[in-house]
mmCIF file of C-alpha atoms in Angstrom:
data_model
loop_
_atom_site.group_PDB
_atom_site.id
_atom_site.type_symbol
_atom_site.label_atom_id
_atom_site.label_comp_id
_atom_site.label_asym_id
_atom_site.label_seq_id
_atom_site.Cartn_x
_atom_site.Cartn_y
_atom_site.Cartn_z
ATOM 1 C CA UNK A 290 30.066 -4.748 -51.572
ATOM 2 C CA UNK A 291 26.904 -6.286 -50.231
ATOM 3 C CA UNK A 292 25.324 -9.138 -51.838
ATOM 4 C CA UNK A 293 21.510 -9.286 -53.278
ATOM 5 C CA UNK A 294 20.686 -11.051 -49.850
ATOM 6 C CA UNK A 295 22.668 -9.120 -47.641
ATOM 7 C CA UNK A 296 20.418 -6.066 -49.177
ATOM 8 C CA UNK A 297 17.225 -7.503 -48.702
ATOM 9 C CA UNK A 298 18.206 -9.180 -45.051
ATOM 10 C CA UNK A 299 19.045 -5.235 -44.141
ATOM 11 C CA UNK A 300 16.002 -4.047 -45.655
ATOM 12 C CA UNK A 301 13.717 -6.976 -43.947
ATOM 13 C CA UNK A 302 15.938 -5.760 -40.433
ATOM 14 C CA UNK A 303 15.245 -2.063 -40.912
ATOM 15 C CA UNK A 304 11.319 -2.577 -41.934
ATOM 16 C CA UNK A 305 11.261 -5.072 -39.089
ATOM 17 C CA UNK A 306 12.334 -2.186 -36.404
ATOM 18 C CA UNK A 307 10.130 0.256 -37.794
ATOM 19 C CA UNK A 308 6.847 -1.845 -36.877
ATOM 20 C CA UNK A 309 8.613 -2.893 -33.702
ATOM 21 C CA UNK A 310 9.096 0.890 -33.273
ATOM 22 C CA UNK A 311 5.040 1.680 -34.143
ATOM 23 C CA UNK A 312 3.818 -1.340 -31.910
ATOM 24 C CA UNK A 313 6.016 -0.758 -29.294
ATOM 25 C CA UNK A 314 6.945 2.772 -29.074
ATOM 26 C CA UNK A 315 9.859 3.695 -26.804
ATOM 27 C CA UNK A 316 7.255 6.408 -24.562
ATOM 28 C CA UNK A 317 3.527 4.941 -24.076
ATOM 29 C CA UNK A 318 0.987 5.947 -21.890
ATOM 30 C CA UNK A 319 -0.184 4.621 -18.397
ATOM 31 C CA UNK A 320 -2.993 2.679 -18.216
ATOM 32 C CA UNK A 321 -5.187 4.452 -15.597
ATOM 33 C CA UNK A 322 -4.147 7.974 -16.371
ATOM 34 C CA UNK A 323 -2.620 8.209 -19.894
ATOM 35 C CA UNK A 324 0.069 10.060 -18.754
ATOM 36 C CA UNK A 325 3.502 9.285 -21.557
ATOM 37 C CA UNK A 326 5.779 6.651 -19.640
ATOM 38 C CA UNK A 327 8.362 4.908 -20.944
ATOM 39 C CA UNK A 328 7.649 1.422 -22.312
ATOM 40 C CA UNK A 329 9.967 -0.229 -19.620
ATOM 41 C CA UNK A 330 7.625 1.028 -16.613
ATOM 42 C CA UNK A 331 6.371 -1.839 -14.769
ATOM 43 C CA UNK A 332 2.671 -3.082 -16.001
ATOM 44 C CA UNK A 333 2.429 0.075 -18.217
ATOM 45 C CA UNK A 334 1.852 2.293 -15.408
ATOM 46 C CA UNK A 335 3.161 5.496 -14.430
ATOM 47 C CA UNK A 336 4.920 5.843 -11.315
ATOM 48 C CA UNK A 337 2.486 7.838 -9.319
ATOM 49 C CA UNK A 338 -0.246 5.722 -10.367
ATOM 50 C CA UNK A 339 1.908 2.464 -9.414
ATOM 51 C CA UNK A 340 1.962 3.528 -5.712
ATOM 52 C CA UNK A 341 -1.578 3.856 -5.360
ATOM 53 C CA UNK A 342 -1.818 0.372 -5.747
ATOM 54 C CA UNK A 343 -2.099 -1.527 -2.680
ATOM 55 C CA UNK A 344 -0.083 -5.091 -3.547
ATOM 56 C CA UNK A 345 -1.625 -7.946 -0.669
ATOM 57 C CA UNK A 346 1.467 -9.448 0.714
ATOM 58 C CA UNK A 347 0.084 -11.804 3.606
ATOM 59 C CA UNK A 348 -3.524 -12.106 3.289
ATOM 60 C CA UNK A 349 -6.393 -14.475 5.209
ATOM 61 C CA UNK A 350 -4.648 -18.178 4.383
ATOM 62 C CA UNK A 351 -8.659 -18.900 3.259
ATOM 63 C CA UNK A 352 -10.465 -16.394 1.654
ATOM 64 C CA UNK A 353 -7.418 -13.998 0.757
ATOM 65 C CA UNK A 354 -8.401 -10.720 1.941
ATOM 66 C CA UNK A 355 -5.755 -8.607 3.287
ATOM 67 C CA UNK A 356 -6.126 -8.377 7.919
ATOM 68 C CA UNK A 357 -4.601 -6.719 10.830
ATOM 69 C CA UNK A 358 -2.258 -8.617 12.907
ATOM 70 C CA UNK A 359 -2.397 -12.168 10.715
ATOM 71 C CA UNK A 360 0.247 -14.445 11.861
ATOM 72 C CA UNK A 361 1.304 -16.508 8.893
ATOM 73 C CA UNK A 362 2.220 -19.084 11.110
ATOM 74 C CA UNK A 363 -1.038 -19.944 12.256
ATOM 75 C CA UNK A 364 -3.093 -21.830 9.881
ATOM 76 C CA UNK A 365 -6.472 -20.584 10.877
ATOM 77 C CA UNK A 366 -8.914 -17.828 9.902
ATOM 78 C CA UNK A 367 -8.748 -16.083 13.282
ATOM 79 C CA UNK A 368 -8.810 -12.199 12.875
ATOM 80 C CA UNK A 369 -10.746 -12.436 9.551
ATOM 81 C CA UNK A 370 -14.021 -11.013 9.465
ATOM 82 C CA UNK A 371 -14.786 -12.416 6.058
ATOM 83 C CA UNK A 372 -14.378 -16.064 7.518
ATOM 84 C CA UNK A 373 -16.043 -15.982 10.401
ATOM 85 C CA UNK A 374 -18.719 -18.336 10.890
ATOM 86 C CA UNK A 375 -18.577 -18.794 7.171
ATOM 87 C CA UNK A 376 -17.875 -22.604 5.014
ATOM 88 C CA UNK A 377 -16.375 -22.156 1.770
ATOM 89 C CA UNK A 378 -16.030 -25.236 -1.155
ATOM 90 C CA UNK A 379 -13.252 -23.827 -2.840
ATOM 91 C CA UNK A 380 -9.465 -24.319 -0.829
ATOM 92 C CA UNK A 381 -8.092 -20.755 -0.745
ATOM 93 C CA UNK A 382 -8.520 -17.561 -2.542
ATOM 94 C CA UNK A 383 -5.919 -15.292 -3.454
ATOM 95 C CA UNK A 384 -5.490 -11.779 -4.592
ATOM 96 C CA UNK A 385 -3.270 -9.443 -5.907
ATOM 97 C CA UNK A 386 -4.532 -6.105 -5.311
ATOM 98 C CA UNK A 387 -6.553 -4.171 -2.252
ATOM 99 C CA UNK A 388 -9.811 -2.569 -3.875
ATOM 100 C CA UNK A 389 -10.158 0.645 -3.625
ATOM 101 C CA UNK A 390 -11.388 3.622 -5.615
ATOM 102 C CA UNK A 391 -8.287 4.018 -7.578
ATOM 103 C CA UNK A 392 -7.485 0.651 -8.019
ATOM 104 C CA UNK A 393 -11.230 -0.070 -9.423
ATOM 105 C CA UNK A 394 -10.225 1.911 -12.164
ATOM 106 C CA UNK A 395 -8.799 -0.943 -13.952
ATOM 107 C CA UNK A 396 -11.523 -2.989 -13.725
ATOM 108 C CA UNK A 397 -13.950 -0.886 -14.583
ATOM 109 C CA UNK A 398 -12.388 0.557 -17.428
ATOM 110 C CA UNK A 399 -11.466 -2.785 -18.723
ATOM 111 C CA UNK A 400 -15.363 -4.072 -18.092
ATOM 112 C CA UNK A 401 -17.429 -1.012 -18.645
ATOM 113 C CA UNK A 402 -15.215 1.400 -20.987
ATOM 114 C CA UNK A 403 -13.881 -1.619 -23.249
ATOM 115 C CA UNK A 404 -10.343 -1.166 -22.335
ATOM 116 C CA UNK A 405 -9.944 -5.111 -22.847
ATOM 117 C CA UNK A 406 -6.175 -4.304 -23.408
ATOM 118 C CA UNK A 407 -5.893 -4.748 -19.782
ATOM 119 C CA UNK A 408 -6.829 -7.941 -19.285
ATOM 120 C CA UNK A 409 -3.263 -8.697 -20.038
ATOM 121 C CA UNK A 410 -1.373 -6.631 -18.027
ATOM 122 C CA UNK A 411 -3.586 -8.185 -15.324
ATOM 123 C CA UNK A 412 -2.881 -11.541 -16.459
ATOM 124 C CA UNK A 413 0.911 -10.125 -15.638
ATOM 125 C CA UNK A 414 -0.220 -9.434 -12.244
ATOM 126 C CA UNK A 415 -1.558 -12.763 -11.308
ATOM 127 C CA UNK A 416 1.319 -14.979 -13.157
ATOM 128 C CA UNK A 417 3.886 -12.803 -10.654
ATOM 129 C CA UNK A 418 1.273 -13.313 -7.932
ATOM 130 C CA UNK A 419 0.744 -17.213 -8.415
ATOM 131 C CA UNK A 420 4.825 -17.786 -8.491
ATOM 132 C CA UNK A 421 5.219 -15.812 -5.042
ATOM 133 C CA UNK A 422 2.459 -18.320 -3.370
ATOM 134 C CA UNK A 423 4.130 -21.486 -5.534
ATOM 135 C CA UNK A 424 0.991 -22.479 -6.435
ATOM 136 C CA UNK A 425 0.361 -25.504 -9.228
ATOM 137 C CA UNK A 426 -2.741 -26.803 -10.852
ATOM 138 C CA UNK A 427 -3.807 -28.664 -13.666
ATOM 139 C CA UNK A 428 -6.239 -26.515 -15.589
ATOM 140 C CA UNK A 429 -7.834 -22.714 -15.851
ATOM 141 C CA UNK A 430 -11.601 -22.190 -15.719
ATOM 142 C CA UNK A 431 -13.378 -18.657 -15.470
ATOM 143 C CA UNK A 432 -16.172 -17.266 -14.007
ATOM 144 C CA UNK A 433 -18.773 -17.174 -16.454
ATOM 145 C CA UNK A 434 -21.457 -14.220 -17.454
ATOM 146 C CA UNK A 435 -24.986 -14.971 -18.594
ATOM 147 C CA UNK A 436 -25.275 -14.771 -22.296
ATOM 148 C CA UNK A 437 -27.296 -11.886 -22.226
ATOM 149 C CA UNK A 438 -24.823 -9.974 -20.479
ATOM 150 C CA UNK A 439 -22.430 -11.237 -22.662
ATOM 151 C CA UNK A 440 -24.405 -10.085 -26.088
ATOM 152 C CA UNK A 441 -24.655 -6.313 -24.198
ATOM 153 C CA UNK A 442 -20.525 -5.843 -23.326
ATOM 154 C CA UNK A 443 -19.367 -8.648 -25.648
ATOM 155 C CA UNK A 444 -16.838 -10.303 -24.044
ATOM 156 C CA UNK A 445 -16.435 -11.633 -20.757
ATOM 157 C CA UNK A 446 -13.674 -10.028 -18.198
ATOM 158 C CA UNK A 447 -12.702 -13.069 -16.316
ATOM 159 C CA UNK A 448 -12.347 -15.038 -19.730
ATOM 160 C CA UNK A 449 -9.900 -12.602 -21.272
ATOM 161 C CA UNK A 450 -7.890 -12.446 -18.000
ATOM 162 C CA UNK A 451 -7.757 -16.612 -17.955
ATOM 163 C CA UNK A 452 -6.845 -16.873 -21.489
ATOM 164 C CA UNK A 453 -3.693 -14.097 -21.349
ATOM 165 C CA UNK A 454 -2.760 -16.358 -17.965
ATOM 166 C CA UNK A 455 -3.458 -19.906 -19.393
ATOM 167 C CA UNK A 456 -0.587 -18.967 -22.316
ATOM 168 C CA UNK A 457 1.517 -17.348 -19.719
ATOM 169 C CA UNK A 458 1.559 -20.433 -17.344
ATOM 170 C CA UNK A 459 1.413 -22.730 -20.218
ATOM 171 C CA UNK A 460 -1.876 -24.351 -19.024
ATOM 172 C CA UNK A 461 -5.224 -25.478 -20.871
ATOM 173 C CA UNK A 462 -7.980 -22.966 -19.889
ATOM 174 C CA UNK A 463 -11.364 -24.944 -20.233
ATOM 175 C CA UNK A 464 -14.431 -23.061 -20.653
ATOM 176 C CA UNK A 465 -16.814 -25.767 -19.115
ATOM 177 C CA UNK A 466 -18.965 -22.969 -16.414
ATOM 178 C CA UNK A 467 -22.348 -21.987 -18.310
ATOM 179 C CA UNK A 468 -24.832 -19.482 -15.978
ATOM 180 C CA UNK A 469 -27.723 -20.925 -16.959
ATOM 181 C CA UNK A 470 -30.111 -18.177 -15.203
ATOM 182 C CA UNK A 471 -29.802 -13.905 -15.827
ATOM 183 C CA UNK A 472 -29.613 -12.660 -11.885
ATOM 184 C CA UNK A 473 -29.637 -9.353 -10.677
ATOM 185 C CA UNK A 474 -26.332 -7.114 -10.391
ATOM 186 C CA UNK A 475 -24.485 -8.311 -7.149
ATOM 187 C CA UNK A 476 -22.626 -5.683 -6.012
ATOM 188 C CA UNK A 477 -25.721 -3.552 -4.254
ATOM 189 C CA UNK A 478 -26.386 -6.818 -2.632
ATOM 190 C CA UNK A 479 -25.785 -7.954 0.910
ATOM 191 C CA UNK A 480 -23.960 -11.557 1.347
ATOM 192 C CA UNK A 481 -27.139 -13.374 2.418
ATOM 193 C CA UNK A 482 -28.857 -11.891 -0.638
ATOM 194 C CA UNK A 483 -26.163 -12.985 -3.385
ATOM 195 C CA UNK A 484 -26.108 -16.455 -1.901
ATOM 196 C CA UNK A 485 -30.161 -16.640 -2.560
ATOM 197 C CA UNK A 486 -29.509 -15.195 -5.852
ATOM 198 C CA UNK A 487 -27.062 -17.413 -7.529
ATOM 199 C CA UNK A 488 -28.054 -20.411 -5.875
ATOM 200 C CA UNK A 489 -28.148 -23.140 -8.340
ATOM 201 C CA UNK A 490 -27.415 -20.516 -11.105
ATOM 202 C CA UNK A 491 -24.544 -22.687 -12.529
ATOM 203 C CA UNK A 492 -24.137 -25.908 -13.971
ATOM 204 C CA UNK A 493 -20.928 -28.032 -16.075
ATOM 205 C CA UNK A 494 -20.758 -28.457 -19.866
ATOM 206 C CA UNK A 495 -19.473 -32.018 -20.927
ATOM 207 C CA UNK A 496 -16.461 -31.994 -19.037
ATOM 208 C CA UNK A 497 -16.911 -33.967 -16.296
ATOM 209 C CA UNK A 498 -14.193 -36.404 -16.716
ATOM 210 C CA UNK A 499 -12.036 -34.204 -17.220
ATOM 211 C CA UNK A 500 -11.994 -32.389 -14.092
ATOM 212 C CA UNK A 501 -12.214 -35.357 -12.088
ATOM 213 C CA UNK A 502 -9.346 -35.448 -9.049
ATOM 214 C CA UNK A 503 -7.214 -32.093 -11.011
ATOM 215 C CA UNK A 504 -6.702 -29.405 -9.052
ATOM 216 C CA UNK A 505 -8.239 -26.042 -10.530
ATOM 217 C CA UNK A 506 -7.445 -22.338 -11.013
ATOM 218 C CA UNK A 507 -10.799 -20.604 -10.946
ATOM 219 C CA UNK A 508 -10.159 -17.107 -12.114
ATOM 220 C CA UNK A 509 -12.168 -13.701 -11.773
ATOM 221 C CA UNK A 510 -11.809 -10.255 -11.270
ATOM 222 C CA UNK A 511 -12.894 -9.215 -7.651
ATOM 223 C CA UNK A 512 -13.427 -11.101 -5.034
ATOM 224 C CA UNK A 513 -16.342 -9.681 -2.442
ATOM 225 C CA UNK A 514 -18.079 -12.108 -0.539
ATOM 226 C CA UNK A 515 -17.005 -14.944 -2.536
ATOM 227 C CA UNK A 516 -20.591 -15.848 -3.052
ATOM 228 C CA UNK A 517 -20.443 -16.536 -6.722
ATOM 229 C CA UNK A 518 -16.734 -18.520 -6.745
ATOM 230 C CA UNK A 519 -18.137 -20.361 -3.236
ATOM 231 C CA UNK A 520 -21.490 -21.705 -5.687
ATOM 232 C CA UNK A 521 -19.160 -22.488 -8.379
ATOM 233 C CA UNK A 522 -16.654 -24.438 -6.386
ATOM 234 C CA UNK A 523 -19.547 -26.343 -4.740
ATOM 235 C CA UNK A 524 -20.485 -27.315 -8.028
ATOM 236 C CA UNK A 525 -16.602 -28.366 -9.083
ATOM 237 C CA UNK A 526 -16.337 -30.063 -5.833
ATOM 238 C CA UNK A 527 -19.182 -31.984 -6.329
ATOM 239 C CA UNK A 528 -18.701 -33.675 -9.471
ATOM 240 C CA UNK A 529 -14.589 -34.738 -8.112
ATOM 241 C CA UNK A 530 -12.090 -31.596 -7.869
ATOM 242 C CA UNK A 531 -9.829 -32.302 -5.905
ATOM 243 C CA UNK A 532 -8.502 -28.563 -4.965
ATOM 244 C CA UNK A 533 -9.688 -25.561 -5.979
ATOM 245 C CA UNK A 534 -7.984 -22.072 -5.590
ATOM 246 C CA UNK A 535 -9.688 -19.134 -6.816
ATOM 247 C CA UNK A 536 -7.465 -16.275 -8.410
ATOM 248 C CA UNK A 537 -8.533 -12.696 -8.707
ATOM 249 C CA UNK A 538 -7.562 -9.119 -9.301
ATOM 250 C CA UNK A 539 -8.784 -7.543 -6.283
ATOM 251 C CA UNK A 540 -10.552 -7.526 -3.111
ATOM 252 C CA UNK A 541 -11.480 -5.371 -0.607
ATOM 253 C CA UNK A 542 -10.301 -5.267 2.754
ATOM 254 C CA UNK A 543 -12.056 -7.713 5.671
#
């Protein structure tokens, strides 16, 4: 016969299960199409919807973006259009995931239909992506929105992302980027016209000191141009980072 304790261990075990069981239910649904999956399935997505991702195996050694017949063992930009007759501040980009119009989906549900759920599974993403490339730093920053963006979608995209990957990599994530000025959305904008517009939009909290000679994960979610991560890393690299590598979800092809 079971002791008093025994009991109320079993009951304390069974009651545990059953909120394991409502939390994490043995069939959920996949993130892009809601279709039931088991809870198993890679990133929470279905299989179908799995394959239309586009995963960047050997991309530009500089800016990241996935190009046709890159040699890995030439350490140049040759063959990428994105580079070409371009200087960046930051030391490499890299991303996990071709953009395209399914694989947007993510993103913009996450950003514009407040699916901030995703932010971790993306945070997945980029912790597998990161130990592929054997990359180290010291510290996690974001890319920051202007507070008046911020007040209309309350929260910011890259921030969530950072903060899921900062616990997942066991690394501080400092939020030390403010964007000082409100500028125009980039993505109907040409490359010369983003650089005008965010030029000297940026600036560092009081953290200075602390940034001095680490080496930097600068995190956001797509990476077009690299306009806005180039101004921020000119910034970094200005007041002593020593290396920066940006991290994002996607990016489109060169």
């Amino acid at each position: 016969m079971k002791s008093h304790l025994e009991k109320v261990d079993d009951i304390f075990k069974y009651m545990t299960n059953i909120i394991l069981e409502f939390i994490y239910p043995d069939n959920i649904s996949c993130i892009i199409c809601d279709k039931p999956i088991n809870k198993t399935n890679t990133y929470s997505l279905c299989k179908d919807c799995f394959k239309e991702l586009h995963f960047i195996l050997d991309g530009c050694i500089k800016c990241g973006k996935p190009i046709i017949n890159y040699l890995l063992e030439e350490v140049n930009t040759s063959g990428c259009k994105n580079c070409t007759g371009k200087s960046f501040y930051f030391d490499k980009v890299i991303s996990c995931i071709e953009y395209n119009d399914f694989s947007k989906k993510i993103v913009f549900g996450f950003k514009y239909n407040n699916k901030t759920y995703m932010s971790r599974y993306i945070a997945s993403i980029m912790k597998e992506k990161l130990m592929i490339e054997d990359i180290s730093f010291d510290y996690v920053l974001f890319v920051p929105i202007h507070k008046k963006r911020m007040k209309k979608r309350g929260f910011n995209q890259a921030e969530k992302i950072a903060k899921y990957l900062g616990r997942e990599t066991e690394t501080s994530v400092i939020d030390c980027i403010v964007r000082k000025e409100y500028t125009r959305r980039l993505y109907k904008l040409n490359g010369y016209e983003r650089r005008k517009e965010l030029k000297d939009v940026f600036k560092l909290k009081d953290c200075k000191e602390e940034l001095k000679d680490k080496n930097i994960l600068l995190i956001d979610d797509i990476f077009t141009t690299g306009s806005t991560v180039n101004e921020i890393s000119k910034l970094l690299k200005r007041e002593g980072v020593n290396k920066i590598i940006v991290l994002t979800f996607l990016t489109a092809s060169s």
